[in-house]
XYZ file of C-alpha atoms in Angstrom:
457
model
C 0.000 0.000 0.000
C 1.292 3.449 -0.952
C 1.477 5.568 2.191
C 0.843 9.294 2.256
C 3.305 10.867 4.692
C 2.205 13.883 6.699
C -1.088 14.995 8.223
C -4.029 13.730 6.163
C -6.641 14.675 8.776
C -9.678 16.293 7.175
C -9.106 14.827 3.708
C -11.829 12.940 1.927
C -11.398 9.477 0.444
C -11.158 10.845 -3.107
C -8.508 13.368 -2.127
C -6.414 10.634 -0.509
C -6.807 8.473 -3.622
C -5.645 11.384 -5.774
C -2.515 11.654 -3.637
C -1.935 7.893 -3.791
C -2.175 7.980 -7.607
C 0.946 10.135 -7.637
C 2.949 7.001 -6.792
C 2.040 5.649 -10.250
C 3.215 8.790 -12.059
C 6.817 7.896 -12.728
C 9.094 10.038 -14.875
C 11.988 9.187 -17.221
C 15.208 8.729 -15.164
C 17.000 11.430 -17.149
C 14.294 14.048 -16.425
C 14.288 16.377 -13.435
C 10.495 16.669 -13.568
C 8.078 15.780 -16.345
C 5.512 18.332 -17.498
C 2.628 15.907 -16.845
C 3.688 15.253 -13.236
C 4.238 18.987 -12.680
C 0.667 19.743 -13.829
C -0.890 16.996 -11.704
C 0.927 17.821 -8.452
C 0.385 21.556 -8.990
C -3.388 21.286 -9.502
C -3.726 18.894 -6.561
C -1.685 21.172 -4.296
C -3.842 24.147 -5.287
C -7.077 22.216 -4.660
C -5.942 21.104 -1.188
C -4.288 24.473 -0.411
C -1.331 22.530 0.979
C 2.220 21.956 -0.127
C 2.945 18.526 -1.617
C 6.403 16.979 -1.720
C 7.598 14.171 -3.984
C 10.765 12.201 -3.285
C 11.855 10.713 -6.612
C 14.586 8.079 -6.957
C 17.039 7.760 -9.834
C 14.817 5.310 -11.658
C 12.207 8.049 -11.891
C 9.927 6.308 -9.376
C 8.033 8.187 -6.675
C 9.444 6.895 -3.378
C 7.430 9.145 -1.044
C 4.435 11.445 -1.303
C 4.464 13.987 1.528
C 1.527 16.235 2.409
C 2.313 19.431 4.288
C 0.409 22.565 5.200
C 0.177 25.895 3.381
C 3.690 26.936 4.465
C 5.815 23.794 4.296
C 6.271 20.037 4.524
C 7.889 17.801 7.115
C 10.239 15.193 5.637
C 10.173 11.844 7.485
C 13.291 9.819 8.278
C 15.237 8.737 5.205
C 17.559 6.326 7.014
C 16.474 3.425 4.796
C 17.974 5.126 1.750
C 21.654 4.878 0.904
C 24.304 7.507 1.414
C 28.095 7.346 1.586
C 30.805 9.949 2.085
C 31.025 10.563 -1.663
C 27.403 9.811 -2.565
C 24.011 11.402 -2.088
C 20.727 9.821 -1.005
C 19.743 8.937 -4.547
C 16.584 11.019 -4.069
C 15.479 14.391 -5.380
C 12.792 16.391 -3.584
C 10.272 18.309 -5.676
C 7.700 20.230 -3.637
C 5.136 22.901 -4.374
C 5.203 26.523 -3.196
C 1.712 28.026 -3.108
C 2.826 31.663 -2.945
C 5.244 31.403 -5.854
C 8.311 31.910 -3.666
C 11.817 30.674 -4.428
C 13.798 28.123 -2.428
C 13.748 28.937 1.284
C 16.578 28.637 3.846
C 14.747 25.593 5.215
C 14.877 24.035 1.736
C 18.638 24.522 1.587
C 19.020 23.011 5.050
C 17.068 19.941 3.893
C 19.257 19.684 0.793
C 22.467 19.635 2.809
C 21.346 17.792 5.933
C 19.583 14.990 4.027
C 22.209 14.899 1.252
C 19.576 14.958 -1.464
C 20.474 14.722 -5.145
C 18.694 18.032 -5.611
C 15.835 20.077 -4.241
C 13.196 21.840 -6.316
C 10.382 24.267 -5.506
C 7.563 24.322 -8.072
C 5.506 27.506 -8.251
C 1.736 26.995 -8.155
C -0.109 29.674 -10.107
C -3.486 31.101 -9.046
C -5.340 28.875 -11.520
C -3.517 25.779 -10.207
C -1.197 25.441 -13.176
C 2.535 24.933 -12.631
C 4.846 27.923 -12.829
C 8.623 27.859 -12.783
C 10.809 25.338 -10.983
C 13.502 26.701 -8.661
C 16.163 24.063 -8.106
C 19.561 23.606 -6.469
C 22.159 20.950 -5.668
C 25.304 20.591 -3.563
C 28.695 21.275 -5.136
C 32.230 20.070 -4.283
C 34.860 22.168 -2.514
C 35.601 25.307 -4.513
C 37.655 28.554 -4.260
C 34.536 30.626 -3.531
C 33.575 28.561 -0.492
C 30.072 27.910 -1.854
C 28.172 24.857 -0.664
C 25.445 24.705 -3.310
C 24.461 26.038 -6.706
C 21.007 27.562 -7.246
C 19.957 27.497 -10.911
C 17.810 30.018 -12.732
C 14.121 29.026 -12.460
C 12.549 27.536 -15.569
C 9.219 26.047 -16.619
C 9.341 22.229 -16.314
C 8.948 21.680 -20.055
C 12.059 23.810 -20.715
C 14.357 21.697 -18.510
C 16.526 19.824 -21.026
C 19.263 18.571 -18.650
C 20.005 14.824 -18.555
C 19.668 14.664 -14.780
C 20.845 11.067 -14.314
C 24.141 11.669 -16.136
C 24.538 14.988 -14.357
C 24.127 13.628 -10.810
C 26.448 10.666 -11.447
C 29.128 13.054 -12.746
C 28.616 15.302 -9.706
C 29.111 12.371 -7.324
C 32.226 11.352 -9.232
C 33.650 14.862 -8.761
C 33.009 14.678 -5.001
C 34.774 11.300 -4.927
C 37.692 12.554 -7.037
C 38.351 15.508 -4.745
C 38.232 13.348 -1.644
C 40.617 10.772 -3.133
C 43.223 13.472 -3.765
C 43.622 13.794 0.004
C 45.114 10.257 0.113
C 43.940 9.663 3.668
C 43.930 6.085 4.933
C 42.361 6.840 8.335
C 38.782 5.646 8.757
C 37.891 8.657 10.930
C 38.060 12.007 9.127
C 37.326 14.913 11.422
C 36.448 18.575 11.597
C 37.516 20.279 14.830
C 35.081 22.770 16.373
C 35.541 25.397 19.071
C 33.425 28.200 20.531
C 35.261 31.182 21.995
C 34.100 34.414 23.635
C 37.305 36.386 23.169
C 39.204 36.440 19.837
C 42.423 36.932 21.810
C 41.901 33.935 24.110
C 44.146 31.552 22.159
C 41.499 29.508 20.343
C 43.909 28.626 17.528
C 46.509 27.264 19.963
C 43.878 25.164 21.701
C 42.662 23.745 18.374
C 46.242 22.962 17.358
C 46.614 20.945 20.551
C 43.311 19.178 19.812
C 44.587 18.402 16.304
C 47.640 16.704 17.786
C 45.437 14.761 20.196
C 43.200 13.613 17.336
C 46.148 12.575 15.162
C 47.590 10.621 18.097
C 44.301 8.658 18.034
C 44.767 7.939 14.327
C 42.166 10.492 13.215
C 42.787 12.533 10.064
C 41.903 16.187 10.667
C 40.441 17.743 7.514
C 39.391 21.149 8.817
C 38.818 23.277 11.920
C 36.084 25.782 12.679
C 35.966 28.529 15.340
C 32.864 30.518 16.220
C 33.156 33.637 18.364
C 29.983 34.258 20.352
C 29.151 35.719 23.800
C 27.785 32.432 25.138
C 27.803 28.841 23.820
C 24.473 27.678 22.440
C 22.883 25.454 25.132
C 21.660 22.944 22.539
C 24.290 22.843 19.790
C 27.228 24.684 21.448
C 27.682 26.573 18.166
C 24.757 28.403 16.604
C 22.312 26.445 14.471
C 23.386 28.328 11.341
C 27.062 27.653 12.028
C 26.333 23.977 12.643
C 24.522 23.835 9.304
C 27.624 25.315 7.613
C 29.846 22.758 9.368
C 27.532 19.976 8.189
C 27.803 21.253 4.614
C 31.570 21.484 4.923
C 31.697 17.880 6.150
C 29.715 16.796 3.090
C 32.071 18.648 0.756
C 35.326 17.278 2.156
C 34.138 13.806 3.208
C 34.449 14.225 6.988
C 32.519 11.736 9.119
C 33.410 13.001 12.598
C 33.103 16.247 14.558
C 35.428 16.761 17.532
C 34.531 19.611 19.876
C 37.228 21.359 21.886
C 34.903 21.362 24.894
C 33.202 18.848 27.157
C 29.723 18.247 25.752
C 26.649 17.308 27.742
C 24.784 14.126 26.709
C 21.899 16.283 25.455
C 24.262 18.332 23.269
C 25.801 15.182 21.788
C 22.338 13.869 20.877
C 21.191 17.190 19.414
C 24.323 17.693 17.303
C 24.318 14.083 16.114
C 20.614 14.227 15.194
C 21.149 17.485 13.294
C 24.221 16.417 11.320
C 24.056 12.621 11.236
C 27.791 12.582 12.038
C 29.733 10.919 14.835
C 30.378 13.357 17.694
C 33.277 13.370 20.175
C 34.450 15.905 22.724
C 37.944 16.720 23.955
C 37.633 14.522 27.049
C 36.702 11.450 24.996
C 39.733 11.933 22.744
C 42.112 12.153 25.714
C 40.472 9.137 27.374
C 40.918 7.162 24.151
C 44.634 8.008 24.070
C 45.062 6.999 27.697
C 43.189 3.718 27.094
C 45.569 2.778 24.264
C 48.750 3.970 25.981
C 48.362 2.618 29.517
C 50.509 -0.495 30.086
C 51.133 -0.779 33.828
C 48.478 -2.022 36.230
C 48.318 1.414 37.821
C 47.894 3.108 34.458
C 45.112 0.756 33.369
C 43.258 1.258 36.659
C 43.547 5.034 36.327
C 42.176 4.937 32.785
C 39.241 2.680 33.646
C 38.469 4.848 36.661
C 38.482 7.979 34.506
C 36.251 6.352 31.883
C 33.708 5.258 34.493
C 33.641 8.682 36.152
C 33.024 10.214 32.727
C 30.305 7.653 31.970
C 28.378 7.827 35.261
C 26.619 11.183 34.788
C 25.894 10.211 31.180
C 23.848 7.147 32.089
C 20.696 9.070 31.323
C 18.996 6.768 28.818
C 15.502 5.519 29.537
C 14.025 2.136 28.686
C 10.330 2.162 29.481
C 9.905 -1.446 28.352
C 12.016 -2.618 31.297
C 10.220 -0.414 33.849
C 11.205 -1.499 37.349
C 12.696 -4.911 37.931
C 11.425 -7.132 40.737
C 12.718 -6.214 44.151
C 11.801 -5.951 47.795
C 10.748 -8.819 50.081
C 10.086 -12.006 48.139
C 10.841 -10.296 44.859
C 7.750 -8.101 45.184
C 7.772 -4.329 44.946
C 9.027 -1.641 42.628
C 12.684 -2.707 42.816
C 15.243 -0.905 40.626
C 15.068 0.279 37.067
C 17.653 -0.985 34.594
C 19.143 2.515 34.652
C 19.493 2.450 38.441
C 21.185 -0.963 38.282
C 23.660 0.318 35.672
C 24.507 3.311 37.842
C 24.872 1.216 40.984
C 27.241 -1.208 39.249
C 29.353 1.656 37.919
C 29.585 3.205 41.400
C 30.580 -0.148 42.904
C 33.279 -0.591 40.264
C 34.565 2.945 40.907
C 34.836 2.217 44.640
C 36.795 -1.007 43.995
C 39.183 0.702 41.585
C 39.791 3.596 43.976
C 40.741 1.122 46.721
C 43.130 -0.678 44.353
C 44.668 2.639 43.350
C 45.208 3.593 46.998
C 47.104 0.353 47.602
C 49.280 0.946 44.540
C 49.974 4.525 45.637
C 50.981 3.227 49.058
C 53.390 0.716 47.472
C 54.870 3.457 45.301
C 55.446 5.566 48.397
C 57.272 2.683 50.059
C 59.530 2.306 47.002
C 60.335 6.002 47.101
C 61.144 5.680 50.792
C 63.651 2.891 50.105
C 65.138 4.943 47.285
C 65.565 7.936 49.582
C 67.410 5.781 52.117
C 70.012 5.021 49.465
C 71.050 8.654 49.639
C 71.031 9.115 45.863
C 69.815 12.499 44.616
C 66.570 12.398 42.615
C 66.053 14.359 39.392
C 62.596 14.571 37.786
C 62.059 15.498 34.134
C 58.899 17.584 33.956
C 57.251 19.330 31.039
C 54.494 19.488 28.490
C 53.427 16.278 26.770
C 55.518 15.426 23.689
C 58.225 17.897 24.739
C 60.948 15.200 24.573
C 61.180 14.056 28.207
C 61.470 10.339 27.372
C 64.032 11.085 24.657
C 66.100 13.022 27.190
C 65.929 10.128 29.672
C 67.059 7.653 26.998
C 69.917 9.921 25.928
C 71.199 10.481 29.452
C 70.879 6.900 30.720
C 71.033 4.785 27.530
C 67.580 3.445 28.456
C 65.012 2.094 26.012
C 61.903 3.897 27.237
C 59.257 4.297 24.505
C 59.725 7.718 22.887
C 57.438 8.771 20.031
C 56.419 12.030 18.407
C 52.927 11.688 19.866
C 51.055 13.131 22.805
C 51.066 10.983 25.953
C 53.464 8.319 24.699
C 54.412 8.014 28.398
C 51.625 7.316 30.894
C 53.724 5.766 33.671
C 56.628 7.290 35.581
C 59.914 5.530 34.851
C 63.226 5.835 36.709
C 66.825 5.040 35.754
C 70.266 5.633 37.262
C 72.367 8.405 35.834
C 76.135 8.085 36.373
C 78.219 11.252 36.560
C 82.043 11.529 36.447
C 83.917 10.714 39.670
C 81.545 7.806 40.410
C 78.625 10.032 41.335
C 75.119 8.657 40.653
C 71.593 10.039 40.675
C 68.122 8.689 39.996
C 66.430 10.410 37.062
C 62.671 9.984 36.574
C 60.521 10.444 33.487
C 56.998 11.717 34.232
C 53.632 12.048 32.511
C 53.497 15.253 30.471
C 51.048 18.026 31.185
C 48.352 19.354 28.869
C 45.914 22.257 28.781
C 42.393 21.708 30.120
C 43.069 18.256 31.516
C 39.734 16.483 32.181
C 39.037 16.295 35.898
C 38.515 12.538 35.539
C 42.240 12.209 34.745
C 43.670 14.228 37.620
C 44.599 11.010 39.432
C 46.736 9.923 36.479
C 49.101 12.806 37.303
C 49.329 12.010 41.008
C 52.513 10.002 40.430
C 54.055 12.947 38.560
C 53.244 15.334 41.405
C 54.545 12.836 43.967
C 57.822 12.565 42.055
C 58.120 16.359 41.965
C 57.596 16.524 45.705
C 60.419 14.030 46.303
C 62.829 15.403 43.709
C 65.968 17.259 44.694
């Protein structure tokens, strides 16, 4: 059965049948819109005094008929239709405009957000006949920084473009530009930051985030800064800026947005729903690095502890189908929801890990005490992450500590003996490097560094 999407309340049976008949009005695949279909949808839209939208696939078949109101239409989810980083949805949207207006900002948002092949607005004249078709499509990266091309409006019967060949060639151009980047990483990101003050060092912070992302194996394609008095509570950046970022991601083939802030769960959902892209914040990137770099038992405990502390306030999902599980005396009573059980288990795990970490810290203190009794002076190498501390330790002591040109290559303090002339020795210690805006969940990971500083000579 052909479904009419939208609000059909108040329509008679014949009107609904007229809308359903549109599904049988296919067009040649090479046509943007046939004159016959333009006349039929225009007269029907005029009779109903509502906008009508048609989603047409590349075979020329009507995939969806959408009924709106006098001012616009609401497009349902298109998740079932294909889309890849270099390809569109394979659908064009043709919809009527009852007041003869051109494409609206909302139309252009739909074009970019839904990655449509094209979008068209068909004028409906006073007598119900079709007027001109306004149409637009996305374009690849270009020197002018444009995201789309809006064509001159024309009557449907004057449109002589072979649309199928045109859209395939357009997709090929998107693919060609993206291949020239020669990026093997699966995650291709745009970095995003909101800043109040243009002099507050936003560029330096984004450069640090770029290094963090590349340490995770992410290819950074672009970065965007928006200066505004206050972050948007829903999207962090403004809705218009987020729409531009979404368009930019489509142009350059990015599939990930990394924000140089800590996002709330609600912001992550809102941004993801708006763009359809994967969303990460600065804290998640740093946690991912720590998870891959921790090798000692202490380091692994610290990372898991940080991840759980980050996760706990984000356990906000609801599952009404589970309701409350059995509890109370004899298994009767409201008991706990699945969400409450998840939170309780996370808290219990956090408590266990904190106890383990205390024991390890105590053992480390005992080792330092024994080292102090030896009377050897202690030298600690301290500095920013990736400043060359491990390289310096290896050079001075001929050690083989891992040293890479990456942030946080060292997540555990390491000590070695340094021999001076005249048989003098000292203990030299490599420490975890510092970074701007360290997530509070990772403060404990630097406790060993601070302890070493306290004991150093």
